Amino acid sequence: LYQVAREKGMTPANIKKGYAATGIWPFTGLAAIPASMLNVPLESQDEVEERGREAHLSSELGEALDDLSGRQRSAKAKATLIAAARSAREASALNVLFEDLTERLRQHAAAMKAKPRAFRVIPDDFGKAKLYTSDEAIRVMEETIKARQAEEARKEQAAEEREQRREEKEREKEEAAKRRALEKKEREANKARALQQKEEQKKELAAARLKRKLELAEEKEAEKRRKIAEKQSKKTARSTSASSTNQQNTPALQPSQLVNQ
């Protein structure tokens, strides 16, 4: 079993990929030293001109002191000028070195202040071949298959649960929409009934007012007729009493008066 796995897995391409994953194969200078460390940052034109002026001044000063030393008569003055020229050149070189050291210290301080980058530790057995017996290989393959099947079952179950939750949410949305539609319809029906009741109340109130108005008019008319009847009855009574009084006061006529009449 291991022989078959070795023949299938230990191919030249897989071997190269395994060594290439370590980051040091194929072994070259760029693999050991990153290219970013070899690239010198470009200086601006002003910086280049400034360095050129400094170097030119330092070289001019040394040459001027050398020329001046050759014109001196005493050996002491000549030695002094030669030492001064050497000191000027050394000071210029030290200035360049100090500038480079200062720049390196600044970069180091900036790197210390920067947020640390995440890195991955390579295990000790990375890239090493593992030897299994037949039973161990079968057990490992069975465990791998079971783990893969369990992961697939978990993913399927999670997908089914998500689909079920989505369907439940859609069902709840539909029920909520139906409930809102029924509530709206009920509100509109209640509003229509309220308006109808209000109109009916208005009609009933108008009919009651009209009926009351007619009743008052009839009562007034009846009162008017009653008063007229009372007046007529009183007038009739007065006229009747007056005629009876006149009859009582008139003397009886004699037969001769009746004949004359």
GROMACS .gro file of C-alpha atoms in nm, residues 23-185:
model
  163
   23GLY     CA    1   1.099   2.927   0.064
   24ILE     CA    2   1.467   2.830   0.026
   25TRP     CA    3   1.453   2.621  -0.291
   26PRO     CA    4   1.582   2.671  -0.548
   27PHE     CA    5   1.865   2.807  -0.336
   28THR     CA    6   1.973   3.146  -0.467
   29GLY     CA    7   2.097   3.466  -0.319
   30LEU     CA    8   1.751   3.620  -0.338
   31ALA     CA    9   1.610   3.327  -0.141
   32ALA     CA   10   1.850   3.394   0.147
   33ILE     CA   11   1.843   3.775   0.122
   34PRO     CA   12   1.516   3.941   0.013
   35ALA     CA   13   1.536   4.167  -0.289
   36SER     CA   14   1.401   4.456  -0.080
   37MET     CA   15   1.722   4.455   0.126
   38LEU     CA   16   1.934   4.479  -0.189
   39ASN     CA   17   1.745   4.767  -0.342
   40VAL     CA   18   1.895   5.099  -0.242
   41PRO     CA   19   1.629   5.371  -0.218
   42LEU     CA   20   1.665   5.635  -0.484
   43GLU     CA   21   1.772   5.976  -0.364
   44SER     CA   22   1.612   6.293  -0.485
   45GLN     CA   23   1.793   6.536  -0.711
   46ASP     CA   24   1.840   6.783  -0.425
   47GLU     CA   25   1.999   6.517  -0.205
   48VAL     CA   26   2.234   6.410  -0.485
   49GLU     CA   27   2.339   6.771  -0.547
   50GLU     CA   28   2.392   6.832  -0.174
   51ARG     CA   29   2.614   6.524  -0.141
   52GLY     CA   30   2.808   6.632  -0.449
   53ARG     CA   31   2.866   6.979  -0.306
   54GLU     CA   32   2.982   6.835   0.027
   55ALA     CA   33   3.221   6.593  -0.142
   56HIS     CA   34   3.347   6.868  -0.373
   57LEU     CA   35   3.406   7.105  -0.082
   58SER     CA   36   3.589   6.841   0.121
   59SER     CA   37   3.808   6.745  -0.175
   60GLU     CA   38   3.877   7.107  -0.262
   61LEU     CA   39   3.976   7.183   0.097
   62GLY     CA   40   4.214   6.887   0.108
   63GLU     CA   41   4.369   6.980  -0.229
   64ALA     CA   42   4.403   7.344  -0.125
   65LEU     CA   43   4.582   7.243   0.195
   66ASP     CA   44   4.810   7.009   0.000
   67ASP     CA   45   4.898   7.286  -0.245
   68LEU     CA   46   4.957   7.525   0.040
   69SER     CA   47   5.184   7.279   0.219
   70GLY     CA   48   5.417   7.263  -0.082
   71ARG     CA   49   5.476   7.637  -0.062
   72GLN     CA   50   5.588   7.634   0.300
   73ARG     CA   51   5.954   7.663   0.382
   74SER     CA   52   5.953   7.510   0.728
   75ALA     CA   53   5.892   7.141   0.774
   76LYS     CA   54   5.669   7.207   1.074
   77ALA     CA   55   5.428   7.425   0.874
   78LYS     CA   56   5.430   7.174   0.590
   79ALA     CA   57   5.351   6.888   0.831
   80THR     CA   58   5.077   7.092   0.993
   81LEU     CA   59   4.907   7.160   0.659
   82ILE     CA   60   4.937   6.795   0.553
   83ALA     CA   61   4.780   6.686   0.883
   84ALA     CA   62   4.503   6.943   0.837
   85ALA     CA   63   4.431   6.815   0.484
   86ARG     CA   64   4.418   6.456   0.613
   87SER     CA   65   4.188   6.563   0.898
   88ALA     CA   66   3.957   6.742   0.654
   89ARG     CA   67   3.927   6.430   0.439
   90GLU     CA   68   3.872   6.212   0.746
   91ALA     CA   69   3.608   6.453   0.880
   92SER     CA   70   3.424   6.439   0.548
   93ALA     CA   71   3.434   6.057   0.552
   94LEU     CA   72   3.318   6.047   0.915
   95ASN     CA   73   3.034   6.282   0.830
   96VAL     CA   74   2.916   6.042   0.559
   97LEU     CA   75   2.946   5.745   0.796
   98PHE     CA   76   2.758   5.924   1.073
   99GLU     CA   77   2.481   6.021   0.833
  100ASP     CA   78   2.449   5.659   0.721
  101LEU     CA   79   2.446   5.536   1.083
  102THR     CA   80   2.185   5.795   1.179
  103GLU     CA   81   1.963   5.688   0.891
  104ARG     CA   82   1.996   5.322   0.992
  105LEU     CA   83   1.906   5.407   1.353
  106ARG     CA   84   1.603   5.600   1.235
  107GLN     CA   85   1.487   5.304   1.026
  108HIS     CA   86   1.541   5.071   1.322
  109ALA     CA   87   1.338   5.299   1.552
  110ALA     CA   88   1.058   5.318   1.295
  111ALA     CA   89   1.057   4.939   1.264
  112MET     CA   90   1.040   4.900   1.643
  113LYS     CA   91   0.745   5.140   1.660
  114ALA     CA   92   0.561   4.974   1.371
  115LYS     CA   93   0.296   4.711   1.434
  116PRO     CA   94   0.449   4.362   1.434
  117ARG     CA   95   0.357   4.149   1.137
  118ALA     CA   96   0.202   3.810   1.178
  119PHE     CA   97   0.424   3.516   1.094
  120ARG     CA   98   0.376   3.145   1.069
  121VAL     CA   99   0.603   2.895   1.236
  122ILE     CA  100   0.696   2.604   1.013
  123PRO     CA  101   0.662   2.273   1.200
  124ASP     CA  102   0.968   2.055   1.240
  125ASP     CA  103   0.822   1.771   1.037
  126PHE     CA  104   0.720   1.994   0.745
  127GLY     CA  105   0.818   1.839   0.412
  128LYS     CA  106   0.916   1.508   0.565
  129ALA     CA  107   0.770   1.185   0.436
  130LYS     CA  108   0.568   0.981   0.686
  131LEU     CA  109   0.595   0.603   0.680
  132TYR     CA  110   0.284   0.406   0.767
  133THR     CA  111   0.220   0.036   0.789
  134SER     CA  112  -0.070  -0.114   0.598
  135ASP     CA  113  -0.300  -0.110   0.902
  136GLU     CA  114  -0.202   0.244   0.994
  137ALA     CA  115  -0.246   0.364   0.637
  138ILE     CA  116  -0.589   0.204   0.616
  139ARG     CA  117  -0.687   0.356   0.952
  140VAL     CA  118  -0.566   0.701   0.847
  141MET     CA  119  -0.752   0.680   0.517
  142GLU     CA  120  -1.070   0.561   0.691
  143GLU     CA  121  -1.045   0.843   0.946
  144THR     CA  122  -0.988   1.092   0.666
  145ILE     CA  123  -1.288   0.961   0.473
  146LYS     CA  124  -1.505   0.970   0.787
  147ALA     CA  125  -1.392   1.323   0.869
  148ARG     CA  126  -1.465   1.433   0.511
  149GLN     CA  127  -1.808   1.269   0.520
  150ALA     CA  128  -1.883   1.426   0.859
  151GLU     CA  129  -1.780   1.768   0.727
  152GLU     CA  130  -1.999   1.724   0.418
  153ALA     CA  131  -2.291   1.612   0.636
  154ARG     CA  132  -2.239   1.913   0.862
  155LYS     CA  133  -2.234   2.147   0.562
  156GLU     CA  134  -2.550   1.987   0.420
  157GLN     CA  135  -2.725   2.014   0.756
  158ALA     CA  136  -2.619   2.377   0.789
  159ALA     CA  137  -2.747   2.446   0.436
  160GLU     CA  138  -3.078   2.275   0.516
  161GLU     CA  139  -3.111   2.477   0.837
  162ARG     CA  140  -3.039   2.800   0.650
  163GLU     CA  141  -3.297   2.707   0.385
  164GLN     CA  142  -3.549   2.621   0.656
  165ARG     CA  143  -3.487   2.951   0.835
  166ARG     CA  144  -3.525   3.135   0.505
  167GLU     CA  145  -3.856   2.959   0.432
  168GLU     CA  146  -3.979   3.036   0.785
  169LYS     CA  147  -3.888   3.402   0.742
  170GLU     CA  148  -4.069   3.415   0.407
  171ARG     CA  149  -4.371   3.243   0.561
  172GLU     CA  150  -4.370   3.490   0.851
  173LYS     CA  151  -4.346   3.778   0.605
  174GLU     CA  152  -4.642   3.644   0.405
  175GLU     CA  153  -4.848   3.593   0.721
  176ALA     CA  154  -4.761   3.941   0.842
  177ALA     CA  155  -4.860   4.085   0.503
  178LYS     CA  156  -5.192   3.897   0.511
  179ARG     CA  157  -5.254   4.009   0.868
  180ARG     CA  158  -5.181   4.371   0.778
  181ALA     CA  159  -5.414   4.342   0.476
  182LEU     CA  160  -5.695   4.199   0.694
  183GLU     CA  161  -5.641   4.469   0.956
  184LYS     CA  162  -5.650   4.736   0.686
  185LYS     CA  163  -5.967   4.587   0.538
   0.00000   0.00000   0.00000
